[in-house]
Amino acid sequence: MTDDDVLSEVGPRLRRLRRQRGVTLASLAELTGISVSTLSRLESGGRRPSLELLLPIARAHRVPLDELVGAPPVEDPRVRLPTFERGGLVFQPLTLQTGPLQAYRMTIPADSPRSEPSPQTHEGYEWLYVLSGRLRVVLAEHDFVMRAGEAAEFDTRLPHWFGRADDRPVEMLSLFGKQGEKMHVRAAPKGRSA
């Protein structure tokens, strides 16, 4: 639909709204300060709608401006990208575009074969946030367990591996960036809430 098509529908929409509310052109003119002839020409398409004319009409009818111009509905904001499995991890991309920073919801299912650490290295920088479950992380010489609500960030050139710490599934968020980019997390000191 072109802009001209949208604008040509404003007049009939204004007339319908005014009539549904039982308002005369004269009373609308009084409420808005717009002359009866201008309102009539707007409704008949003889006058091009402008913001200066539509705002007082929207206020008088107590409707959003979108309702007068017939703005297109907001598109569905959900990201629907296919999940994929790699090495016992299920990845669900959370970003539509490719770029230097990628976000994933990752799951390690209860039946995942990831039980024995086999640390890997690659270019990049990763930030993990555990949503549920207990995540075992092997990072260089460190071997530790993360619980829900905990985050970690590391250079992926360090040997690293993560898997379930017990027999329950683990869900986490992962932000992965190119080498040299770091994500910064502000955490409240232990014993104090954020």
C-alpha positions as a printed Julia matrix, in Angstrom:
194×3 Matrix{Float64}:
   0.0     0.0    0.0
   1.42    3.39  -1.02
   1.41    6.56   1.07
  -1.28    8.0   -1.25
  -3.46    4.93  -0.62
  -3.06    5.38   3.15
  -3.87    9.1    2.95
  -6.93    8.51   0.74
  -8.41    6.28   3.46
  -8.02    8.89   6.23
 -11.06   10.98   5.17
 -13.59    8.11   5.2
 -12.09    6.89   8.5
 -12.56   10.37  10.04
 -16.18   10.53   8.87
 -16.93    7.0   10.2
 -15.39    7.77  13.59
 -17.26   11.08  13.93
 -20.6     9.5   12.99
 -20.07    6.47  15.28
 -19.62    8.9   18.15
 -22.65   10.96  17.16
 -20.63   14.16  16.78
 -21.59   16.88  14.29
 -19.07   18.76  12.17
 -19.98   21.94  14.07
 -19.31   20.42  17.51
 -16.04   18.84  16.29
 -15.01   22.24  14.89
 -15.68   23.77  18.3
 -13.62   21.09  20.08
 -10.66   21.23  17.7
 -10.55   24.85  16.55
 -10.63   23.63  12.93
 -13.25   25.17  10.68
 -16.31   23.17   9.59
 -15.34   23.58   5.93
 -11.81   22.24   6.57
 -13.2    19.25   8.49
 -15.69   18.59   5.7
 -12.97   18.73   3.03
 -10.76   16.39   5.13
 -13.58   13.84   5.34
 -14.41   14.08   1.63
 -10.77   13.84   0.52
 -10.72   17.42  -0.77
  -8.06   18.39   1.78
  -4.84   16.45   2.37
  -4.52   15.37   6.03
  -1.63   16.85   7.98
  -0.31   16.33  11.48
  -1.52   19.8   12.49
  -5.09   18.82  11.56
  -5.07   15.2   12.74
  -3.63   15.77  16.23
  -6.52   17.95  17.5
  -9.05   15.54  15.94
  -7.38   12.57  17.66
  -7.45   14.47  20.98
 -11.11   15.41  20.54
 -12.08   11.78  19.86
  -9.6    10.49  22.48
  -8.03    7.99  20.12
  -4.41    7.39  19.18
  -3.24    9.06  15.99
  -2.58    5.57  14.57
  -6.3     4.91  14.59
  -6.95    7.92  12.37
  -4.31    7.1    9.79
  -4.74    3.33   9.86
  -1.15    2.55  10.78
  -0.11   -0.98   9.91
  -0.21   -3.43  12.79
   3.01   -4.04  14.67
   4.74   -7.13  13.34
   5.28  -10.16  15.53
   8.51   -9.39  17.45
   9.39  -13.01  18.2
  12.61  -14.37  16.72
  11.92  -17.72  15.08
  15.12  -19.28  13.94
  15.67  -23.01  13.64
  17.46  -24.78  16.46
  20.43  -27.0   15.75
  22.41  -29.59  17.69
  26.17  -29.75  17.89
  28.22  -31.97  20.17
  25.37  -32.72  22.58
  24.34  -29.05  22.86
  21.09  -27.67  21.43
  21.48  -24.12  20.09
  18.6   -21.72  19.51
  19.81  -18.49  17.84
  18.33  -15.33  19.35
  19.69  -12.89  16.77
  18.4   -12.59  13.23
  21.37  -10.9   11.64
  24.88  -12.15  11.36
  27.43   -9.88  12.91
  30.25   -9.6   15.41
  28.03  -10.56  18.36
  25.73  -13.59  18.38
  23.23  -14.61  21.07
  22.05  -18.17  21.71
  19.83  -20.0   24.13
  21.69  -23.23  24.73
  20.38  -26.41  26.29
  22.24  -29.47  27.43
  19.5   -32.14  27.53
  19.41  -34.76  30.29
  20.29  -37.42  27.71
  23.23  -35.46  26.25
  26.39  -37.52  25.7
  28.46  -34.57  27.05
  29.78  -36.12  30.25
  33.55  -36.28  29.88
  35.44  -33.03  29.39
  37.2   -32.59  26.07
  38.36  -28.93  26.1
  38.48  -27.08  22.78
  39.86  -23.71  21.68
  38.8   -21.27  18.95
  38.86  -17.56  18.21
  36.36  -15.43  20.08
  35.08  -14.31  23.44
  32.09  -15.86  25.23
  29.73  -14.82  27.99
  27.52  -17.49  29.63
  24.54  -17.03  31.94
  22.96  -20.12  33.53
  19.14  -20.04  33.45
  18.49  -23.42  35.08
  20.35  -26.52  36.16
  23.98  -26.91  37.17
  26.66  -26.32  34.57
  30.11  -27.86  34.91
  32.76  -25.65  33.34
  36.33  -26.65  32.59
  38.37  -23.57  31.67
  42.15  -23.94  31.38
  43.21  -25.32  34.8
  39.84  -24.48  36.46
  37.02  -26.98  36.96
  33.9   -25.53  38.63
  30.1   -25.71  38.76
  27.81  -22.78  37.93
  24.23  -22.55  39.2
  21.18  -20.65  37.92
  21.81  -16.91  38.01
  25.58  -17.15  37.67
  27.56  -15.76  34.74
  31.04  -16.29  33.36
  33.04  -14.68  30.58
  36.21  -15.92  28.96
  38.52  -15.8   25.98
  37.72  -18.87  23.87
  41.39  -19.3   22.96
  41.68  -20.83  26.44
  40.88  -24.56  26.44
  37.25  -24.8   27.58
  34.4   -27.28  27.9
  31.03  -27.26  29.6
  28.46  -29.91  30.36
  25.9   -31.01  32.95
  27.13  -31.2   36.55
  24.47  -33.84  37.32
  21.76  -35.8   35.5
  19.41  -32.81  35.01
  19.27  -30.64  31.87
  20.96  -27.23  31.81
  19.67  -24.1   30.09
  21.86  -21.07  29.51
  22.27  -17.93  27.46
  25.43  -17.44  25.46
  26.75  -14.28  23.87
  29.6   -14.98  21.54
  31.75  -12.23  20.06
  34.82  -11.94  17.95
  38.27  -11.85  19.5
  38.95   -8.76  21.61
  35.31   -7.92  22.33
  34.25   -8.33  25.94
  30.85   -8.17  27.56
  30.82   -6.5   30.94
  28.6    -7.71  33.75
  28.01   -5.66  36.88
  27.39   -7.9   39.81
  26.41   -6.89  43.32
  28.92   -7.82  46.01
  28.21  -11.12  47.74
  25.4   -10.76  50.3
  23.93   -7.67  48.64
  21.17   -7.84  46.04
  21.49   -5.93  42.77
